[in-house]
Amino acid sequence: VLCWSPDSKHIAVNNRSDQVYLLDLRTPGSLRLGASKNMQHEVNQMVWTVDGESLWIATGGTPGKVHVFPAPSLNNEASQAAVAHQYTTISLAADPTGRYVATGGGDCMVTLWDPGHLVCVRSFGFATQAVTTLVFNRSGSLLAWGTGGSGFTGGERNLTIVGANTGMLYWQDATPAPVAQVRWHPNRNVLAYTLNVAQLPDERDQLRDRRMSSRDVAVVHMLKIPE
């Protein structure tokens, strides 16, 4: 996992041993190792709050938690943690306006948090599988997520869009394969999402190629939402 701070002066990155590091770019022409943190559980995703003052970390385990560290110090004494899901917190997204941070979990739930007080203000139960990726649109009014794990079994895969402020379901449609990533256009309500070719059902064999069978390949789709 790797993510830039909002001011581009730090990069948060973790390794397979679930150690989190901040790379410091504040000195022009220099890249230095900043604060670091050893996490006790699997690190699934990280995201900065819009003001750059906190780094949120989604961790595995039962229950699944979110850990919030002050940045760039990652000071333990000022850190906070909260149970976000019954099983494994997988995905994170920060609202560009700073109002919310969203979490997606292995319990098929999406939760919405007030980042200033670490309080859960809303939960969404529209998912049918683990929520693997989620993202806010430019105004923070819409939240999109994708579901689905590896293999062809385990239930329906969906692309879902909800109103972050209203809690209402805006759009949901089944996808033929797990959704790998969702991203909104920076200026318009256009959603791009990817499906993994290797996990498409047999009738999509014509989209596959033997040369790609061992590669991580995706099919990109676009969905325009009325303004």
Coordinates of C-alpha atoms in Angstrom, one line a residue:
V1 CA 0.0 0.0 0.0
L2 CA 1.3 3.5 -0.9
C3 CA -0.4 6.9 -0.6
W4 CA 0.7 10.5 -0.9
S5 CA -0.1 13.1 1.8
P6 CA -2.3 15.9 0.5
D7 CA 0.6 18.4 0.4
S8 CA 2.8 15.9 -1.4
K9 CA 5.5 16.2 1.3
H10 CA 5.2 12.6 2.6
I11 CA 4.5 9.2 1.2
A12 CA 3.1 6.5 3.5
V13 CA 4.1 2.9 2.5
N14 CA 4.0 -0.5 4.2
N15 CA 5.8 -3.8 3.7
R16 CA 4.8 -7.5 4.0
S17 CA 5.8 -7.5 7.6
D18 CA 3.0 -4.9 8.2
Q19 CA 5.5 -2.1 9.1
V20 CA 4.3 1.4 8.0
Y21 CA 6.9 4.0 7.0
L22 CA 6.7 7.7 6.1
L23 CA 9.0 8.9 3.5
D24 CA 9.9 12.6 4.0
L25 CA 10.2 14.8 0.9
R26 CA 10.1 18.2 2.6
T27 CA 13.7 19.0 1.7
P28 CA 14.0 19.7 -2.0
G29 CA 15.9 17.0 -3.9
S30 CA 16.0 14.7 -0.8
L31 CA 14.1 11.6 0.1
R32 CA 14.5 10.7 3.8
L33 CA 13.0 8.0 6.0
G34 CA 10.6 9.6 8.6
A35 CA 8.5 8.0 11.3
S36 CA 7.7 4.3 11.2
K37 CA 5.2 2.0 12.9
N38 CA 5.0 -1.7 13.5
M39 CA 1.3 -2.8 13.2
Q40 CA 0.0 -5.9 15.1
H41 CA -2.3 -6.9 12.3
E42 CA -2.3 -7.1 8.5
V43 CA -2.3 -3.6 6.8
N44 CA -4.9 -3.6 4.1
Q45 CA -5.1 0.0 3.1
M46 CA -4.1 3.5 4.2
V47 CA -5.5 7.0 3.5
W48 CA -4.7 10.5 4.7
T49 CA -7.3 12.9 5.9
V50 CA -7.8 15.9 3.6
D51 CA -6.0 18.3 6.1
G52 CA -3.0 15.9 6.1
E53 CA -3.0 15.8 9.9
S54 CA -3.9 12.1 10.3
L55 CA -3.1 8.8 8.6
W56 CA -5.9 6.2 8.7
I57 CA -4.9 2.5 8.5
A58 CA -7.3 -0.4 7.8
T59 CA -6.2 -3.6 9.5
G60 CA -7.3 -7.2 9.3
G61 CA -8.4 -9.4 12.1
T62 CA -11.6 -10.1 14.1
P63 CA -12.9 -7.5 14.7
G64 CA -11.5 -5.3 11.9
K65 CA -10.2 -2.0 13.1
V66 CA -9.2 1.4 11.9
H67 CA -6.1 3.0 13.4
V68 CA -5.6 6.8 13.3
F69 CA -2.1 8.2 13.8
P70 CA -1.1 11.9 13.9
A71 CA 1.1 12.8 10.9
P72 CA 3.9 13.0 10.3
S73 CA 4.9 11.9 13.8
L74 CA 2.9 8.6 14.0
N75 CA 3.0 9.2 17.8
N76 CA 1.5 6.2 19.7
E77 CA 0.3 8.4 22.6
A78 CA -1.8 10.5 20.3
S79 CA -3.2 7.6 18.2
Q80 CA -6.7 6.2 18.3
A81 CA -8.3 3.0 17.2
A82 CA -11.9 1.9 16.7
V83 CA -13.7 -1.2 15.7
A84 CA -15.1 -0.6 12.2
H85 CA -16.2 -4.1 11.1
Q86 CA -16.9 -7.5 12.6
Y87 CA -14.3 -9.1 10.4
T88 CA -11.3 -7.3 8.6
T89 CA -11.3 -3.7 7.5
I90 CA -10.3 -3.9 3.9
S91 CA -10.7 -0.6 2.1
L92 CA -10.7 3.2 3.0
A93 CA -11.7 6.4 1.2
A94 CA -11.4 10.0 2.3
D95 CA -14.1 12.5 1.3
P96 CA -12.4 15.4 -0.6
T97 CA -14.3 18.0 1.5
G98 CA -13.0 16.5 4.7
R99 CA -16.4 15.6 6.2
Y100 CA -16.0 11.8 6.1
V101 CA -13.8 8.8 6.0
A102 CA -15.4 5.6 4.7
T103 CA -14.4 2.0 5.5
G104 CA -15.3 -1.2 3.7
G105 CA -15.1 -4.6 5.4
G106 CA -15.2 -8.3 5.1
D107 CA -18.5 -8.3 6.8
C108 CA -20.2 -6.8 3.7
M109 CA -20.7 -3.4 5.4
V110 CA -19.6 0.1 4.6
T111 CA -19.2 2.6 7.5
L112 CA -19.0 6.4 7.4
W113 CA -16.9 8.2 10.0
D114 CA -16.5 11.7 11.3
P115 CA -12.7 12.0 11.1
G116 CA -12.6 14.8 13.7
H117 CA -14.1 12.8 16.4
L118 CA -13.6 9.2 15.3
V119 CA -17.4 8.6 15.5
C120 CA -19.3 6.3 13.1
V121 CA -22.2 8.5 11.7
R122 CA -23.7 6.0 9.2
S123 CA -23.5 2.5 7.9
F124 CA -24.6 0.9 4.6
G125 CA -25.7 -2.7 4.3
F126 CA -26.2 -2.9 0.5
A127 CA -23.1 -4.9 -0.2
T128 CA -23.4 -8.7 -0.8
Q129 CA -19.7 -9.5 -0.4
A130 CA -16.5 -8.1 1.0
V131 CA -16.1 -4.4 0.0
T132 CA -12.7 -4.4 -1.7
T133 CA -12.5 -0.8 -3.0
L134 CA -14.4 2.4 -2.5
V135 CA -14.2 6.1 -3.4
F136 CA -16.0 9.5 -2.9
N137 CA -16.8 11.8 -5.8
R138 CA -15.4 15.3 -6.0
S139 CA -18.1 16.9 -3.8
G140 CA -18.2 14.0 -1.3
S141 CA -22.0 13.6 -2.0
L142 CA -21.6 10.1 -3.7
L143 CA -19.8 7.1 -2.5
A144 CA -19.1 4.2 -4.8
W145 CA -17.7 0.8 -4.0
G146 CA -17.0 -2.6 -5.5
T147 CA -17.3 -6.1 -4.1
G148 CA -16.0 -9.6 -4.8
G149 CA -13.2 -11.8 -3.9
S150 CA -11.0 -14.3 -5.8
G151 CA -12.5 -17.2 -7.7
F152 CA -15.9 -17.8 -9.2
T153 CA -17.8 -18.8 -6.0
G154 CA -18.9 -16.9 -3.0
G155 CA -21.9 -14.9 -4.1
E156 CA -22.8 -12.0 -6.3
R157 CA -20.4 -9.2 -7.2
N158 CA -21.7 -5.7 -7.3
L159 CA -20.9 -2.1 -8.2
T160 CA -22.8 0.2 -5.8
I161 CA -23.3 4.0 -5.5
V162 CA -24.9 5.6 -2.5
G163 CA -25.6 9.1 -1.3
A164 CA -23.1 9.8 1.4
N165 CA -25.2 12.5 3.0
T166 CA -28.6 10.9 2.5
G167 CA -27.8 7.2 3.1
M168 CA -29.9 6.3 0.0
L169 CA -29.1 3.7 -2.5
Y170 CA -28.4 5.5 -5.8
W171 CA -27.3 2.6 -8.1
Q172 CA -26.5 -1.1 -7.8
D173 CA -25.8 -3.6 -10.5
A174 CA -24.2 -7.0 -10.6
T175 CA -20.8 -7.3 -12.3
P176 CA -19.6 -10.5 -14.1
A177 CA -16.3 -10.5 -12.1
P178 CA -15.0 -8.9 -8.9
V179 CA -14.5 -5.1 -9.0
A180 CA -10.8 -4.4 -8.6
Q181 CA -10.8 -0.6 -8.4
V182 CA -13.3 2.3 -8.6
R183 CA -12.3 5.9 -9.3
W184 CA -14.3 9.1 -9.9
H185 CA -13.4 11.7 -12.6
P186 CA -11.8 14.7 -10.8
N187 CA -14.3 17.2 -12.2
R188 CA -17.4 15.2 -13.3
N189 CA -19.7 12.5 -12.0
V190 CA -18.1 9.8 -14.3
L191 CA -17.0 6.6 -12.6
A192 CA -14.3 4.3 -13.9
Y193 CA -14.1 0.8 -12.6
T194 CA -12.1 -2.3 -13.5
L195 CA -12.9 -6.0 -13.6
N196 CA -10.3 -8.7 -13.6
V197 CA -10.2 -10.5 -16.9
A198 CA -8.9 -13.7 -15.3
Q199 CA -12.1 -13.9 -13.2
L200 CA -14.7 -13.3 -15.9
P201 CA -17.0 -16.2 -16.6
D202 CA -16.4 -18.7 -19.3
E203 CA -18.6 -16.9 -21.9
R204 CA -16.1 -14.0 -21.9
D205 CA -13.2 -16.3 -23.0
Q206 CA -12.9 -14.3 -26.2
L207 CA -11.6 -11.4 -24.1
R208 CA -8.8 -13.5 -22.7
D209 CA -5.5 -14.3 -24.4
R210 CA -3.0 -17.0 -23.5
R211 CA -0.3 -14.5 -23.4
M212 CA -2.2 -12.6 -20.6
S213 CA -3.2 -15.6 -18.6
S214 CA -0.4 -15.1 -16.1
R215 CA -0.6 -11.3 -16.0
D216 CA -2.7 -9.0 -13.9
V217 CA -5.1 -7.7 -16.5
A218 CA -8.2 -5.6 -16.1
V219 CA -11.2 -4.5 -18.1
V220 CA -12.0 -0.8 -17.6
H221 CA -15.7 0.3 -17.7
M222 CA -17.1 3.9 -17.5
L223 CA -20.4 4.9 -15.9
K224 CA -21.8 8.5 -16.2
I225 CA -24.1 9.7 -13.4
P226 CA -26.4 12.7 -14.0
E227 CA -25.2 15.8 -12.3

